CSV table of C-alpha atoms in Angstrom, one decimal:
chain,number,residue,atom,x,y,z
A,589,MET,CA,233.5,155.5,105.7
A,590,ASN,CA,234.7,156.4,102.3
A,591,ALA,CA,235.5,152.9,101.1
A,592,PRO,CA,232.2,151.4,100.8
A,593,ALA,CA,230.5,154.6,99.9
A,594,PRO,CA,231.3,154.4,96.2
A,595,VAL,CA,231.4,150.6,95.7
A,596,THR,CA,227.6,150.8,96.2
A,597,LEU,CA,226.9,154.2,94.3
A,598,GLU,CA,229.0,152.6,91.4
A,599,ALA,CA,226.3,149.4,91.6
A,600,LYS,CA,223.4,151.8,91.6
A,601,VAL,CA,224.6,153.5,88.8
A,602,ASP,CA,225.0,150.0,87.0
A,603,ALA,CA,221.7,149.1,87.9
A,604,LEU,CA,220.1,152.1,86.8
A,605,SER,CA,222.0,152.2,83.6
A,606,LEU,CA,221.0,148.3,82.9
A,607,LYS,CA,217.2,149.7,83.5
A,608,LEU,CA,217.6,152.2,81.1
A,609,ASP,CA,218.9,149.8,78.6
A,610,LEU,CA,215.7,147.8,79.0
A,611,LEU,CA,213.6,150.7,79.3
A,612,LEU,CA,215.0,151.7,75.4
A,613,GLU,CA,214.5,148.1,74.0
A,614,ARG,CA,211.2,148.6,75.0
A,615,GLN,CA,210.6,151.5,73.5
A,616,ARG,CA,211.9,150.7,70.2
A,617,ALA,CA,210.3,147.4,70.1
A,618,VAL,CA,206.8,149.4,70.9
A,619,GLY,CA,207.7,151.4,68.1
A,620,GLU,CA,208.2,149.0,66.0
A,621,LEU,CA,204.9,147.3,66.8
A,622,MET,CA,202.9,150.6,66.4
A,623,ASP,CA,204.7,150.9,63.0
A,624,GLU,CA,203.4,147.4,61.7
A,625,SER,CA,200.3,147.5,63.3
A,626,GLY,CA,199.3,150.8,61.9
A,627,PRO,CA,198.7,149.5,58.2
A,628,ILE,CA,196.6,146.9,60.1
A,629,LEU,CA,194.7,148.5,62.3
A,630,HIS,CA,193.7,151.0,59.2
A,631,ALA,CA,192.4,148.1,57.6
A,632,VAL,CA,190.7,146.8,60.3
A,633,MET,CA,189.0,149.7,61.1
A,634,GLN,CA,188.0,150.1,57.2
A,635,ALA,CA,186.6,146.9,57.4
A,636,GLY,CA,184.8,147.6,60.7
A,637,THR,CA,182.9,150.4,59.7
A,638,THR,CA,181.7,149.4,56.2
A,639,GLN,CA,180.4,146.4,58.5
A,640,LEU,CA,178.5,148.7,60.2
A,641,ALA,CA,177.3,150.7,57.5
A,642,ASP,CA,176.3,147.3,55.8
A,643,LEU,CA,174.5,146.6,58.7
A,644,GLU,CA,173.0,149.8,59.2
A,645,ASP,CA,171.4,149.7,55.5
A,646,ARG,CA,170.1,146.7,56.3
A,647,GLY,CA,168.1,147.9,59.3
A,648,TYR,CA,170.1,146.2,62.1
A,649,PHE,CA,170.4,149.2,64.2
A,650,ASP,CA,166.6,150.1,63.7
A,651,PHE,CA,165.7,147.0,64.9
A,652,GLY,CA,168.0,146.9,67.7
A,653,ARG,CA,166.6,150.2,69.0
A,654,ALA,CA,163.0,149.2,68.5
A,655,THR,CA,164.0,145.8,70.7
A,656,LEU,CA,165.5,148.2,73.2
A,657,ARG,CA,162.4,150.2,73.6
A,658,LEU,CA,160.0,147.0,73.7
A,659,LEU,CA,162.4,145.9,76.6
A,660,ASP,CA,162.1,149.1,78.3
A,661,ARG,CA,158.5,148.5,78.1
A,662,ILE,CA,158.7,145.0,79.4
A,663,VAL,CA,161.1,146.2,82.3
A,664,SER,CA,158.3,148.9,83.5
A,665,SER,CA,155.8,146.8,83.0
A,666,TYR,CA,156.5,143.6,84.9
A,667,SER,CA,158.6,143.2,88.3
A,668,ALA,CA,161.6,141.2,89.3
A,669,ASP,CA,158.8,138.8,91.3
A,670,ASP,CA,156.4,138.3,88.0
A,671,VAL,CA,159.8,137.4,86.3
A,672,ASP,CA,160.6,134.4,89.0
A,673,GLN,CA,156.8,133.1,88.5
A,674,LEU,CA,157.6,133.1,85.0
A,675,GLY,CA,160.6,131.2,85.7
A,676,ASP,CA,158.7,128.5,87.3
A,677,ALA,CA,156.6,127.7,84.9
A,678,VAL,CA,159.1,128.0,82.1
A,679,VAL,CA,159.2,124.3,82.1
A,680,SER,CA,155.9,123.7,81.4
A,681,ILE,CA,155.5,126.3,79.0
A,682,LEU,CA,158.3,124.8,76.8
A,683,ASP,CA,156.9,121.7,77.0
A,684,THR,CA,153.3,123.2,75.6
A,685,VAL,CA,155.6,125.0,73.2
A,686,ARG,CA,157.0,121.7,72.1
A,687,ASN,CA,153.7,119.8,71.7
A,688,VAL,CA,152.4,122.6,70.2
A,689,THR,CA,155.4,122.3,67.4
A,690,GLN,CA,154.9,118.5,66.8
A,691,PRO,CA,154.3,118.2,62.9
A,692,ASP,CA,150.9,116.5,63.1
A,693,VAL,CA,149.8,119.4,65.3
A,694,LEU,CA,151.2,121.8,62.9
A,695,ALA,CA,149.6,120.3,60.4
A,696,MET,CA,146.0,120.6,62.0
A,697,ALA,CA,146.9,123.9,62.9
A,698,ASN,CA,147.3,124.9,59.3
A,699,GLU,CA,144.5,123.2,58.2
A,700,ALA,CA,142.2,125.1,60.6
A,701,THR,CA,143.8,128.5,59.6
A,702,ASP,CA,143.5,127.8,55.9
A,703,VAL,CA,140.2,127.4,56.5
A,704,LEU,CA,139.6,130.2,58.5
A,705,HIS,CA,141.5,132.1,56.0
A,706,ASN,CA,138.6,131.1,53.2
A,707,ALA,CA,135.8,131.3,55.5
A,708,ASP,CA,134.1,133.9,53.0
A,709,THR,CA,134.0,131.2,50.4
A,710,LEU,CA,132.1,128.9,52.9
A,711,LYS,CA,128.3,128.8,52.5
A,712,PRO,CA,126.2,129.3,55.9
A,713,VAL,CA,124.3,126.3,56.9
A,714,GLY,CA,121.7,125.4,59.4
A,715,VAL,CA,120.3,122.9,62.0
A,716,MET,CA,119.5,120.7,59.1
A,717,GLY,CA,122.6,121.4,57.1
A,718,ALA,CA,124.6,120.8,60.1
A,719,LEU,CA,123.3,117.7,60.9
A,720,LYS,CA,123.6,116.9,57.0
A,721,LYS,CA,127.1,117.5,57.4
A,722,SER,CA,128.2,115.4,60.1
A,723,ARG,CA,127.7,112.5,58.4
A,724,ASP,CA,131.2,113.1,56.6
A,725,ASP,CA,133.7,110.7,58.3
A,726,ASP,CA,136.1,113.8,58.4
A,727,VAL,CA,133.6,115.9,60.2
A,728,GLN,CA,132.7,113.4,63.1
A,729,ARG,CA,136.7,112.7,63.6
A,730,GLY,CA,137.0,116.5,63.7
A,731,ILE,CA,133.6,116.8,66.4
A,732,ALA,CA,135.3,113.7,68.4
A,733,VAL,CA,138.5,115.4,68.6
A,734,LEU,CA,137.3,118.6,70.1
A,735,LEU,CA,135.3,116.8,72.3
A,736,GLU,CA,138.5,115.1,73.9
A,737,VAL,CA,139.7,118.7,73.8
A,738,LEU,CA,136.9,119.8,75.7
A,739,ARG,CA,136.7,116.9,78.0
A,740,HIS,CA,140.5,117.7,78.9
A,741,VAL,CA,139.8,121.4,79.5
A,742,GLY,CA,137.0,120.6,81.8
A,743,LYS,CA,139.4,118.0,83.7
A,744,ALA,CA,142.1,120.6,84.1
A,745,SER,CA,139.6,123.2,85.0
A,746,ALA,CA,138.2,121.1,87.8
A,747,ALA,CA,141.6,120.1,88.9
A,748,ALA,CA,142.4,123.8,89.4
A,749,THR,CA,139.1,124.4,91.5
A,750,GLY,CA,139.6,121.7,93.9
A,751,ASP,CA,136.4,120.4,92.6
A,752,PRO,CA,134.0,118.2,95.5
A,753,LYS,CA,133.7,115.6,93.1
A,754,GLN,CA,137.1,114.9,93.2
A,755,ARG,CA,137.3,114.5,96.9
A,756,LYS,CA,134.1,112.3,96.5
A,757,LEU,CA,136.1,110.0,94.6
A,758,ALA,CA,138.7,110.1,97.0
A,759,ARG,CA,136.6,109.3,100.0
A,760,HIS,CA,134.9,106.1,97.6
A,761,LEU,CA,138.2,104.8,96.9
A,762,ALA,CA,139.4,105.3,101.1
A,763,PRO,CA,138.5,102.1,102.9
A,764,ARG,CA,135.1,102.5,104.6
A,765,LYS,CA,134.8,103.5,108.1
A,766,ARG,CA,131.7,102.8,110.1
A,767,ARG,CA,130.7,104.7,112.7
A,768,ALA,CA,132.9,104.5,116.2
A,769,ALA,CA,129.8,104.7,118.0
A,770,PRO,CA,125.5,104.7,117.1
A,771,LEU,CA,124.6,108.4,116.6
A,772,ARG,CA,122.7,108.5,119.9
A,773,ARG,CA,120.7,106.1,121.7
A,774,ARG,CA,118.1,106.9,124.1
A,775,ALA,CA,117.1,104.7,127.1
A,776,PRO,CA,115.3,102.2,126.1
A,777,SER,CA,111.3,102.4,127.3
A,778,ALA,CA,111.7,103.5,131.1
A,779,PRO,CA,108.9,102.4,133.3
A,780,GLY,CA,105.6,104.6,133.3
A,781,ARG,CA,106.4,105.3,129.7
A,782,PRO,CA,102.8,105.8,128.0
A,783,THR,CA,101.8,102.9,126.2
A,784,SER,CA,99.5,103.6,123.4
A,785,GLU,CA,96.3,102.8,125.2
A,786,ALA,CA,97.8,104.9,128.2
A,787,ALA,CA,98.9,107.7,125.6
A,788,CYS,CA,95.1,108.2,124.4
A,789,GLU,CA,94.3,109.0,128.0
A,790,LEU,CA,97.0,111.4,128.5
A,791,VAL,CA,94.9,113.4,126.1
A,792,LYS,CA,91.4,112.8,127.2
A,793,ALA,CA,93.0,113.0,130.6
A,794,PRO,CA,91.2,115.3,132.9
A,795,SER,CA,93.7,118.3,133.4
A,796,THR,CA,94.8,119.1,136.9
A,797,LEU,CA,94.3,122.5,137.0
A,798,VAL,CA,93.1,124.8,139.9
A,799,VAL,CA,92.6,128.5,139.5
A,800,PRO,CA,90.4,129.8,142.0
A,801,GLY,CA,87.2,131.7,140.5
A,802,PHE,CA,87.7,130.5,137.3
A,803,ALA,CA,85.8,127.8,135.5
A,804,LEU,CA,88.0,125.2,133.7
A,805,ASP,CA,86.7,122.8,131.1
A,806,ALA,CA,87.8,119.0,131.1
A,807,GLN,CA,91.0,119.8,129.6
A,808,GLY,CA,92.2,122.6,131.3
A,809,PHE,CA,90.9,125.5,128.7
A,810,LEU,CA,89.1,128.5,130.5
A,811,ALA,CA,85.7,127.6,130.0
A,812,ASP,CA,84.5,131.0,129.1
A,813,PRO,CA,87.1,133.3,127.2
A,814,GLN,CA,85.3,136.3,128.3
A,815,THR,CA,86.5,135.9,131.5
A,816,TRP,CA,90.1,136.2,131.6
A,817,THR,CA,92.2,138.5,133.3
A,818,ARG,CA,95.8,138.9,133.2
A,819,GLU,CA,95.8,137.6,136.7
A,820,TYR,CA,94.5,134.5,135.5
A,821,ALA,CA,97.7,133.9,133.1
A,822,THR,CA,100.2,134.6,136.2
A,823,LEU,CA,97.8,131.8,138.2
A,824,VAL,CA,98.2,129.2,135.5
A,825,ALA,CA,101.4,129.5,133.7
A,826,PRO,CA,103.4,128.3,136.7
A,827,GLN,CA,101.3,124.9,137.0
A,828,LEU,CA,102.2,124.7,133.4
A,829,GLY,CA,105.6,124.8,133.8
A,830,ILE,CA,106.2,128.4,132.5
A,831,GLU,CA,107.9,129.9,136.2
A,832,GLU,CA,107.4,133.8,134.8
A,833,LEU,CA,105.7,135.5,132.2
A,834,THR,CA,108.2,137.6,130.5
A,835,ASP,CA,107.7,140.6,128.1
A,836,ASP,CA,108.1,138.1,125.5
A,837,HIS,CA,105.6,135.9,126.9
A,838,TRP,CA,103.1,138.7,127.2
A,839,THR,CA,103.3,139.9,123.5
A,840,VAL,CA,102.5,136.4,122.6
A,841,ILE,CA,99.4,136.1,124.9
A,842,ASP,CA,98.0,139.4,124.0
A,843,THR,CA,98.6,138.3,120.1
A,844,ILE,CA,96.9,135.5,120.3
A,845,ARG,CA,94.2,137.0,122.1
A,846,GLY,CA,93.5,139.5,119.9
A,847,LEU,CA,93.6,137.1,117.0
A,848,TYR,CA,91.1,134.7,118.8
A,849,LEU,CA,88.6,137.8,119.4
A,850,GLU,CA,89.1,138.8,115.8
A,851,ASN,CA,88.4,135.6,114.4
A,852,GLY,CA,86.7,133.4,116.8
A,853,LYS,CA,89.6,130.6,116.1
A,854,SER,CA,92.5,130.4,117.9
A,855,PRO,CA,95.6,130.6,116.1
A,856,ASN,CA,97.8,128.0,115.2
A,857,VAL,CA,101.5,127.8,116.0
A,858,ARG,CA,102.7,129.2,112.5
A,859,LYS,CA,99.9,132.3,113.3
A,860,MET,CA,101.4,132.8,116.7
A,861,ALA,CA,104.9,133.3,115.4
A,862,THR,CA,104.4,135.4,112.3
A,863,ALA,CA,101.7,137.5,114.3
A,864,SER,CA,103.6,137.9,117.2
A,865,GLY,CA,106.7,138.8,115.2
A,866,LEU,CA,109.3,136.4,117.4
A,867,GLY,CA,108.9,133.9,115.1
A,868,THR,CA,108.7,129.4,115.3
A,869,GLY,CA,112.0,129.3,117.4
A,870,ALA,CA,111.2,131.8,120.0
A,871,ILE,CA,107.6,130.3,120.4
A,872,TYR,CA,109.0,126.7,121.0
A,873,THR,CA,111.6,128.3,123.8
A,874,LEU,CA,109.3,130.4,125.4
A,875,PHE,CA,106.1,127.6,125.9
A,876,LYS,CA,108.2,124.8,125.5
A,877,LYS,CA,106.5,121.6,124.4
A,878,ALA,CA,103.1,122.1,122.5
A,879,PRO,CA,103.1,125.5,122.5
A,880,GLY,CA,99.7,126.3,120.6
A,881,SER,CA,98.1,124.3,123.6
A,882,ARG,CA,100.2,125.6,126.5
A,883,ALA,CA,100.0,129.3,125.3
A,884,ALA,CA,95.7,129.3,124.6
A,885,ARG,CA,95.4,127.7,128.2
A,886,ILE,CA,97.5,130.9,129.7
A,887,ALA,CA,95.3,133.3,127.0
A,888,GLY,CA,92.1,131.9,127.9
A,889,ILE,CA,91.2,130.6,124.6
A,890,PRO,CA,90.3,127.6,123.4
A,891,LYS,CA,92.5,124.7,121.8
A,892,PRO,CA,93.7,125.4,118.5
A,893,VAL,CA,92.9,123.2,115.8
A,894,GLY,CA,94.7,122.4,112.8
A,895,CYS,CA,97.7,120.9,111.3
A,896,ILE,CA,100.1,123.1,110.5
B,301,MET,CA,99.8,119.1,128.7
B,302,GLN,CA,101.2,119.5,132.4
B,303,THR,CA,100.1,115.7,132.4
B,304,GLN,CA,103.0,114.9,130.3
B,305,THR,CA,106.1,116.6,132.6
B,306,HIS,CA,108.0,113.2,132.5
B,307,GLU,CA,110.9,113.4,129.9
B,308,ASP,CA,110.7,110.3,128.0
B,309,ALA,CA,108.0,111.8,125.6
B,310,ARG,CA,106.8,110.0,122.6
B,311,ARG,CA,109.3,110.1,119.8
B,312,VAL,CA,108.6,109.7,116.3
B,313,CYS,CA,110.8,109.0,113.3
B,314,ILE,CA,109.5,109.9,109.9
B,315,ILE,CA,111.1,108.6,106.8
B,316,CYS,CA,109.9,110.7,103.6
B,317,SER,CA,111.0,108.6,100.0
B,318,LYS,CA,108.9,110.4,97.5
B,319,GLY,CA,109.8,113.7,95.8
B,320,GLY,CA,106.5,114.8,94.7
B,321,LEU,CA,104.8,118.2,95.8
B,322,ASP,CA,102.0,116.3,97.1
B,323,GLU,CA,104.1,113.2,98.3
B,324,VAL,CA,106.4,115.2,100.8
B,325,TYR,CA,103.7,117.4,102.6
B,326,PRO,CA,102.5,114.3,104.7
B,327,ALA,CA,105.9,113.7,106.1
B,328,LEU,CA,106.6,117.3,106.7
B,329,ILE,CA,102.9,117.8,108.2
B,330,LEU,CA,103.2,114.7,110.5
B,331,GLY,CA,106.5,115.9,111.7
B,332,ASN,CA,105.4,119.4,112.7
B,333,ALA,CA,101.9,117.9,114.1
B,334,ALA,CA,104.3,116.1,116.1
B,335,ARG,CA,106.3,119.1,117.4
B,336,MET,CA,103.0,120.9,118.0
B,337,SER,CA,101.8,118.6,120.7
B,338,GLY,CA,105.3,117.8,122.4
B,339,ILE,CA,106.7,114.6,120.6
B,340,GLU,CA,110.2,114.5,119.4
B,341,ALA,CA,110.2,114.2,115.6
B,342,VAL,CA,113.1,112.9,113.7
B,343,LEU,CA,112.8,113.3,109.8
B,344,PHE,CA,114.9,111.0,107.1
B,345,PHE,CA,114.7,112.2,103.6
B,346,THR,CA,115.7,109.4,101.1
B,347,PHE,CA,115.4,108.6,97.5
B,348,TYR,CA,113.1,111.3,95.8
B,349,GLY,CA,112.6,112.6,99.2
B,350,LEU,CA,116.2,114.2,99.1
B,351,ASP,CA,114.7,116.5,96.8
B,352,ALA,CA,112.5,118.4,99.2
B,353,VAL,CA,116.2,119.0,101.3
B,354,THR,CA,118.0,120.3,98.5
B,355,GLU,CA,118.8,123.7,98.0
B,356,SER,CA,118.2,123.7,94.5
B,357,LYS,CA,115.2,121.9,94.2
B,358,VAL,CA,113.2,122.1,97.2
B,359,ASP,CA,111.2,125.2,95.5
B,360,HIS,CA,110.6,123.2,91.9
B,361,LEU,CA,108.8,120.3,93.2
B,362,HIS,CA,106.4,119.0,91.0
B,363,VAL,CA,102.9,116.7,91.2
B,364,ASN,CA,102.8,113.6,89.1
B,365,LEU,CA,100.4,114.4,86.3
B,366,ALA,CA,100.9,111.2,83.8
B,367,GLY,CA,99.3,108.0,85.1
B,368,ASN,CA,98.2,109.9,88.2
B,369,PRO,CA,94.6,108.1,88.9
B,370,THR,CA,93.7,110.7,91.1
B,371,SER,CA,94.7,113.7,88.7
B,372,PRO,CA,92.0,115.8,87.2
B,373,ILE,CA,94.1,116.3,84.0
B,374,PRO,CA,93.7,113.2,81.7
B,375,THR,CA,97.5,111.2,81.4
B,376,VAL,CA,97.4,112.4,77.1
B,377,ILE,CA,97.3,116.3,78.2
B,378,GLY,CA,99.4,115.8,81.3
B,379,GLY,CA,102.5,114.1,79.7
B,380,LEU,CA,102.7,117.1,77.4
B,381,PRO,CA,105.8,119.0,77.9
B,382,GLY,CA,105.3,122.2,80.5
B,383,MET,CA,101.9,121.1,81.7
B,384,GLU,CA,103.7,119.5,85.1
B,385,ASN,CA,105.1,122.8,85.3
B,386,LEU,CA,101.7,124.5,84.8
B,387,ALA,CA,99.9,122.6,87.7
B,388,ALA,CA,103.0,123.0,90.2
B,389,THR,CA,102.4,126.7,89.7
B,390,MET,CA,98.5,126.4,89.9
B,391,MET,CA,99.3,124.3,93.0
B,392,LYS,CA,101.5,126.0,94.5
B,393,LYS,CA,99.0,129.1,94.4
B,394,GLN,CA,96.1,127.2,95.7
B,395,MET,CA,98.4,126.7,98.6
B,396,GLU,CA,99.3,130.3,98.9
B,397,ASP,CA,95.5,131.0,99.3
B,398,LEU,CA,94.9,128.4,101.7
B,399,ASP,CA,98.0,129.5,103.8
B,400,LEU,CA,99.4,126.4,103.5
B,401,PRO,CA,103.3,127.0,103.9
B,402,SER,CA,105.8,126.1,100.8
B,403,VAL,CA,107.8,123.3,101.7
B,404,ARG,CA,111.2,125.3,102.3
B,405,GLU,CA,108.9,127.1,105.0
B,406,MET,CA,107.9,123.9,106.5
B,407,MET,CA,111.5,122.8,106.9
B,408,GLN,CA,112.4,126.2,108.7
B,409,MET,CA,109.7,125.7,110.7
B,410,LEU,CA,110.4,121.8,111.8
B,411,ALA,CA,114.0,123.0,112.2
B,412,GLU,CA,113.3,125.6,114.6
B,413,ALA,CA,110.5,123.8,116.1
B,414,GLY,CA,113.3,121.5,117.3
B,415,ALA,CA,112.8,118.4,114.8
B,416,GLU,CA,115.9,116.8,113.7
B,417,LEU,CA,116.2,116.5,109.9
B,418,TYR,CA,118.6,114.1,108.1
B,419,GLY,CA,119.5,113.5,104.5
B,420,CYS,CA,119.9,109.5,103.5
B,421,GLU,CA,124.1,108.5,102.3
B,422,LEU,CA,122.8,106.1,100.0
B,423,ALA,CA,120.6,108.5,98.3
B,424,MET,CA,123.5,111.3,98.4
B,425,GLU,CA,125.5,109.4,96.8
B,426,MET,CA,123.1,108.0,94.0
B,427,PHE,CA,122.3,112.1,93.2
B,428,LYS,CA,125.9,112.7,93.5
B,429,ARG,CA,125.2,115.8,96.0
B,430,THR,CA,127.1,116.8,99.0
B,431,LYS,CA,126.1,118.3,102.3
B,432,ALA,CA,127.0,121.6,100.8
B,433,ASP,CA,124.3,121.0,98.5
B,434,LEU,CA,121.4,120.6,101.0
B,435,ILE,CA,119.2,123.1,102.8
B,436,PRO,CA,120.6,124.7,105.5
B,437,GLU,CA,118.4,123.0,108.0
B,438,VAL,CA,119.6,119.6,107.7
B,439,ALA,CA,121.5,118.0,110.9
B,440,ASP,CA,123.4,115.5,109.0
B,441,VAL,CA,123.6,112.8,106.7
B,442,ILE,CA,123.2,109.6,108.2
B,443,THR,CA,122.9,105.5,107.1
B,444,ALA,CA,119.9,103.3,107.3
B,445,GLY,CA,121.7,102.2,110.1
B,446,ASP,CA,122.4,105.4,112.1
B,447,PHE,CA,118.7,106.0,111.3
B,448,TYR,CA,117.9,102.9,113.3
B,449,ASP,CA,120.1,103.5,116.1
B,450,LEU,CA,118.1,106.9,116.4
B,451,SER,CA,114.4,105.2,116.1
B,452,GLU,CA,115.2,103.2,119.1
B,453,GLY,CA,112.3,102.8,121.1
B,454,ALA,CA,110.1,105.8,118.7
B,455,GLN,CA,107.2,104.9,116.6
B,456,ILE,CA,108.8,104.7,112.5
B,457,ILE,CA,106.2,106.1,110.0
B,458,PHE,CA,107.2,105.1,106.5
B,459,THR,CA,105.7,108.2,103.6
């Protein structure tokens, strides 16, 4: 038991002493390094601080502080999304910048700004003066350039709003389509359809309205409007295709009777619509075809005349 | 008209090709009278008649004063700038006094009475208009061929 122990112990001590030596060596090296680098560091610090002081004198730090403030304002005003969107446009922005900084464009801009700068030396011109000035070649060229600019701006703005004219142009360029089927086909004349002679007969055809106790004229209108009763209306309406007289029907009937008794003339469809307050569409729905005559028959007043 | 109970009633198709204030009324009155008598009516607005169904023009139709043999104002005076406007305003006032409806109102009456109003496709292209430029009463924009389809068996009146 005692035999291996002193071997390992000795070995350990040897190893330790070796390590210590290494450490000391290192320490010494570091010490030398520090000694040598001392003056160098000192010189560097000196130069560094001089340089920084110089920068401060020249205003770099003030500028930097102001820039940081500006950056702070930008960051707090815009969100990350805005920066992303800017990124999307950055290529076209750079293109525009490149175009604007072309030498010829810059020259034009310089000329224009020079003139604007010296604008106070120009004399005012009226309409006639403008016409006279436009005879100058340069002025004419300038006008052409500006008009062309306007045209491009207009084109761009039309593209931006999805101008319907652009869509129409696309439709013109696309192949023309015939309608697949005709719009609407009515059946050709059915038997019994009135010819022109027969149509005239219809207008003058004796009416077949029958209302017991009341005298009617040849076309089915009440001979004497004063003999009208509400019962008459309820008897006549079904024979004219109106099964039931609703409140709206009665509103119209009362209105037109009132107008007839007041004016001595039966109102036309337009007056019926406005006086009853129901509107033309409702009149045609309530009294179907030829509402003026149909309502007049029901209300016991003469047939309305007039074109409107 | 209980004697007209069969379904195939008369049908009339009216073409309106002029745009003067005095020139559109015949078509509109014929259409309205047709509806009042129970006759089906189709109105087709082409060339300058398209102005009568264009939203921006329907309230500003004029009467032709220059070269119009029936005009009470001689051409020399009628041709001066502003005279046409004046005459149109006077005519409109006269129509109001007679209780004649304005063109816009006639269109509303026609549409509510069941007449069908159509614009001409060729005229739309000529005047560079779209359906959105027309009054809402116009049902559709059709070609002459479509108009013939619609007028099968009907009477065609050209104004």
